[in-house]
PDB file of C-alpha atoms in Angstrom:
ATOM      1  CA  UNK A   1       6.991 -15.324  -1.155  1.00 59.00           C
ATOM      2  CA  UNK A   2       5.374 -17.911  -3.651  1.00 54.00           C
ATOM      3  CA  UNK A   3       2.464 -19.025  -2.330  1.00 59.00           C
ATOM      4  CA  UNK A   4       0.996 -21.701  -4.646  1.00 57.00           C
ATOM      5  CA  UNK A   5       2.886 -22.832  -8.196  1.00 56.00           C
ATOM      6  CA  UNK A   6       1.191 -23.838 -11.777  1.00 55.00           C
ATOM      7  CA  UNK A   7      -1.676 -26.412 -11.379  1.00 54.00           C
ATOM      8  CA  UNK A   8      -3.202 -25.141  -7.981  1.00 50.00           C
ATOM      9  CA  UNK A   9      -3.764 -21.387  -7.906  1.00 48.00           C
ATOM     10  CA  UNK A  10      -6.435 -21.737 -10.099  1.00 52.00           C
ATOM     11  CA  UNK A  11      -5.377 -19.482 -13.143  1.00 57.00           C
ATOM     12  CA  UNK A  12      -6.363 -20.501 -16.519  1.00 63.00           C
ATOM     13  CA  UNK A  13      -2.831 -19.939 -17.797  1.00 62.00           C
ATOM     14  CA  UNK A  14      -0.722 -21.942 -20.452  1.00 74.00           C
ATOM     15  CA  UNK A  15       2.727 -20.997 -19.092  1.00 75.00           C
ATOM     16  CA  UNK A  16       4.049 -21.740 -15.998  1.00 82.00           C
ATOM     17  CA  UNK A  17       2.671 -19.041 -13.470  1.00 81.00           C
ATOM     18  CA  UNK A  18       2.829 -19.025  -9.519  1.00 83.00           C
ATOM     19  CA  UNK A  19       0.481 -16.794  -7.133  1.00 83.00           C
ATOM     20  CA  UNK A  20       3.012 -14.722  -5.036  1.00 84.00           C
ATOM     21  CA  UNK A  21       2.765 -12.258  -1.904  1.00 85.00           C
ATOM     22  CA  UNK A  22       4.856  -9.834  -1.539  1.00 85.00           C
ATOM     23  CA  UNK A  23       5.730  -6.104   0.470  1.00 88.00           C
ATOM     24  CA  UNK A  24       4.666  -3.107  -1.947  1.00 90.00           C
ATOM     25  CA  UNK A  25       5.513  -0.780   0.938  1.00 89.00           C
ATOM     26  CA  UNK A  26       8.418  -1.405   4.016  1.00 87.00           C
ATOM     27  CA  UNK A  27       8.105  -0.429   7.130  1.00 86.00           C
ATOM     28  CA  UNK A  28      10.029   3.040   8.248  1.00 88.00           C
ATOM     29  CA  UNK A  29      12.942   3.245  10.720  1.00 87.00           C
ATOM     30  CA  UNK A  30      12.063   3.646  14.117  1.00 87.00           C
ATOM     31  CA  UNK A  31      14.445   5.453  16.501  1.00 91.00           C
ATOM     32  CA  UNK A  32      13.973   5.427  20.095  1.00 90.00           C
ATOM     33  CA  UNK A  33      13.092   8.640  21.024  1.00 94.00           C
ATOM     34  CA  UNK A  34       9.827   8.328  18.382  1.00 93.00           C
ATOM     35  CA  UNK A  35       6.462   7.613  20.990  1.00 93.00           C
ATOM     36  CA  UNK A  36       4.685   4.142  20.683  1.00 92.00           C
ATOM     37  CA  UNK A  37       2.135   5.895  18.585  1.00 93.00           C
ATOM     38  CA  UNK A  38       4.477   6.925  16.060  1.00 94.00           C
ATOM     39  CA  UNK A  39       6.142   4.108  15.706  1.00 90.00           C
ATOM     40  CA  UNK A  40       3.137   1.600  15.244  1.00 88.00           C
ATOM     41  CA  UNK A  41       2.537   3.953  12.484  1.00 90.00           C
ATOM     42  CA  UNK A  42       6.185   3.301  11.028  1.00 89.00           C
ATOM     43  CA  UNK A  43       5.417   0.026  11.437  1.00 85.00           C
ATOM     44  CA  UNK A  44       2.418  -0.311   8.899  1.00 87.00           C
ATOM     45  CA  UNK A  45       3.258  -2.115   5.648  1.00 88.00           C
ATOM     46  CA  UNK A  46       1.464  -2.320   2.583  1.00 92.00           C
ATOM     47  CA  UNK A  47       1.692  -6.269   0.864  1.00 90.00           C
ATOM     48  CA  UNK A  48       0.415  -7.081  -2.733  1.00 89.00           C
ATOM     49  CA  UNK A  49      -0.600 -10.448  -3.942  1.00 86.00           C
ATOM     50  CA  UNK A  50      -0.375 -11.363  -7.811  1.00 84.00           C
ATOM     51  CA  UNK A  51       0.297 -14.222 -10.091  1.00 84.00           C
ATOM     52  CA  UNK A  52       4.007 -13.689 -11.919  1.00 85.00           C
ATOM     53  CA  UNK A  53       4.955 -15.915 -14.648  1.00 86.00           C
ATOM     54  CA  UNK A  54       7.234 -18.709 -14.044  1.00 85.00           C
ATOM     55  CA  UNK A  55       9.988 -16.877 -16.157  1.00 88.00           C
ATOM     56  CA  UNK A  56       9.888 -13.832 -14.433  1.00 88.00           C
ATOM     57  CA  UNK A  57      10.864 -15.051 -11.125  1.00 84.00           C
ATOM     58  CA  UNK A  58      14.175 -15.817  -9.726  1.00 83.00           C
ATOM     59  CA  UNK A  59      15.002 -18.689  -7.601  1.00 82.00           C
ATOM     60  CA  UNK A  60      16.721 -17.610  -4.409  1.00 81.00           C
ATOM     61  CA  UNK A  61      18.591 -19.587  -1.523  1.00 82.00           C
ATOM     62  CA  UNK A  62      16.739 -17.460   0.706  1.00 79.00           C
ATOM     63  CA  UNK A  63      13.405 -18.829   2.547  1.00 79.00           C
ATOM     64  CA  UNK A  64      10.612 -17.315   4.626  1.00 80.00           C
ATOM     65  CA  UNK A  65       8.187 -19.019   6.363  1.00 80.00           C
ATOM     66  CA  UNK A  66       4.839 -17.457   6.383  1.00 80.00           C
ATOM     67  CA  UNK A  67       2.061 -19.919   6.592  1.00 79.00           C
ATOM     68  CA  UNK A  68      -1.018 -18.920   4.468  1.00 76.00           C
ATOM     69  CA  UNK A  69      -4.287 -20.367   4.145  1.00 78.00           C
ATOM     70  CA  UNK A  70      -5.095 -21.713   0.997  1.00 77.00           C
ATOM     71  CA  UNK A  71      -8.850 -21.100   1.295  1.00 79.00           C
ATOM     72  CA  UNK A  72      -7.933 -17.318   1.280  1.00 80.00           C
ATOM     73  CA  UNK A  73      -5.700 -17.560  -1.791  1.00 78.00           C
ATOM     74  CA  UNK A  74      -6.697 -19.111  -4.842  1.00 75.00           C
ATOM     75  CA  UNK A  75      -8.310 -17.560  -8.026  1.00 68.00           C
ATOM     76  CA  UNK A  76     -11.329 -15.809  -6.450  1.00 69.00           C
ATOM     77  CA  UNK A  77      -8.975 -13.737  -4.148  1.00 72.00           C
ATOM     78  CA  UNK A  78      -7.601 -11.831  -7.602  1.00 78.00           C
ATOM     79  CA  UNK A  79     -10.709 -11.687  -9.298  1.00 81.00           C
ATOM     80  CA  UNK A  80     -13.294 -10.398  -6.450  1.00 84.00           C
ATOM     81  CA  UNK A  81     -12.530  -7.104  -5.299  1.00 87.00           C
ATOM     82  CA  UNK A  82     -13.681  -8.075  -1.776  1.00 88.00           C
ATOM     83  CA  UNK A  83     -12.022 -11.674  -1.148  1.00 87.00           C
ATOM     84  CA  UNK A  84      -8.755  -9.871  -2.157  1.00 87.00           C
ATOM     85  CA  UNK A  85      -9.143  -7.654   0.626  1.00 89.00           C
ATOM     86  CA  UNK A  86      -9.788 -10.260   2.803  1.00 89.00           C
ATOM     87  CA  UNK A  87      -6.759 -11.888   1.575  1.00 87.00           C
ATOM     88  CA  UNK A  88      -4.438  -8.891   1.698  1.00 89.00           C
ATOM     89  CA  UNK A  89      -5.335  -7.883   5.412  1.00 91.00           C
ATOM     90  CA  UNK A  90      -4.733 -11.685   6.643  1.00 89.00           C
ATOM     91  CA  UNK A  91      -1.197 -11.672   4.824  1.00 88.00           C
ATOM     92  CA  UNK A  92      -0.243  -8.091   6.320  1.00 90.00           C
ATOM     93  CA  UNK A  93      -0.994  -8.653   9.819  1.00 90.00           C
ATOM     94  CA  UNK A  94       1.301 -11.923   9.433  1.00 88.00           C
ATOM     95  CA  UNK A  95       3.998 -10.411   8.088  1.00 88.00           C
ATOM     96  CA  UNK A  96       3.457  -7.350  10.609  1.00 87.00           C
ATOM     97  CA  UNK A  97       3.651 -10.023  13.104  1.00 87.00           C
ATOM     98  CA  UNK A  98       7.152 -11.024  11.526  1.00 86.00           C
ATOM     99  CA  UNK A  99       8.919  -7.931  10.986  1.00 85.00           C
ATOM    100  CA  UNK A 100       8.150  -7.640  14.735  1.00 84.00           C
ATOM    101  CA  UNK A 101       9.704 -10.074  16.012  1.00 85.00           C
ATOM    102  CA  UNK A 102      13.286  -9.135  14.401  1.00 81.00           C
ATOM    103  CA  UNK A 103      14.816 -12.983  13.241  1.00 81.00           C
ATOM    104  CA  UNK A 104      13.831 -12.035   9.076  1.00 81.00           C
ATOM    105  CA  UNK A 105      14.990  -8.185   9.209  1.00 80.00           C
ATOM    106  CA  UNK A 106      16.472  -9.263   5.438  1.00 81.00           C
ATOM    107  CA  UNK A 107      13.365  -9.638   4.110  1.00 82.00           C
ATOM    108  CA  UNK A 108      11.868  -6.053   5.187  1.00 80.00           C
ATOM    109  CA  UNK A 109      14.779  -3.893   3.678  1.00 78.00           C
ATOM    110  CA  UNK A 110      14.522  -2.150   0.593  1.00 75.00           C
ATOM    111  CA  UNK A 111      16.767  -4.507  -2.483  1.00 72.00           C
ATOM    112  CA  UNK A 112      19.909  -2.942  -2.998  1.00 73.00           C
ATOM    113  CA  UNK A 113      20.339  -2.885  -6.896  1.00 69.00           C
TER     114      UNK A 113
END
């Protein structure tokens, strides 16, 4: 998910870069005979936040909405250790709050290659 493009994440870059979130981790299948315990653990995901190059991303039809704040991301969450932290535990619990509600299941599965 491309958070912010070129000019406004804050990167003194001369190529075309964009500050992205993304899941380093997916969630694991839950069956129904697994506790609630057990699956709130399966249910833990591990994002990543980074800026890519322009070039090295590929334009998709697909779209997720996950609304951000832009105080949280913008050079200073990369750079300082803490802020990132910060950053990275606001965008998991949103998209923990996603994969729970089932409508983007596409989004949470491993990419088929």
């Amino acid at each position: 998910v491309s958070t912010q493009s070129t000019g406004s994440s804050g990167i003194n870059a001369e190529y075309g870069h964009a500050l992205v979130v993304g899941i380093e981790r997916n969630p694991k299948p839950i069956t129904k005979s697994m506790g609630k315990k057990k699956q709130n653990k399966r249910n833990k995901l591990k994002p990543f936040v980074k800026v890519y190059n322009c070039n090295h991303l590929m334009p998709t039809r697909y779209v997720l909405d996950l609304p951000v704040d832009k105080e949280i991301f913008n050079k200073n969450a990369i750079k300082d250790p803490a802020q990132k932290r910060k950053a990275l535990a606001a965008v998991k619990t949103k998209l923990e709050e996603k994969y729970k509600t089932g409508k983007t299941r596409w989004f949470f599965q491993k990419l088929r290659i």
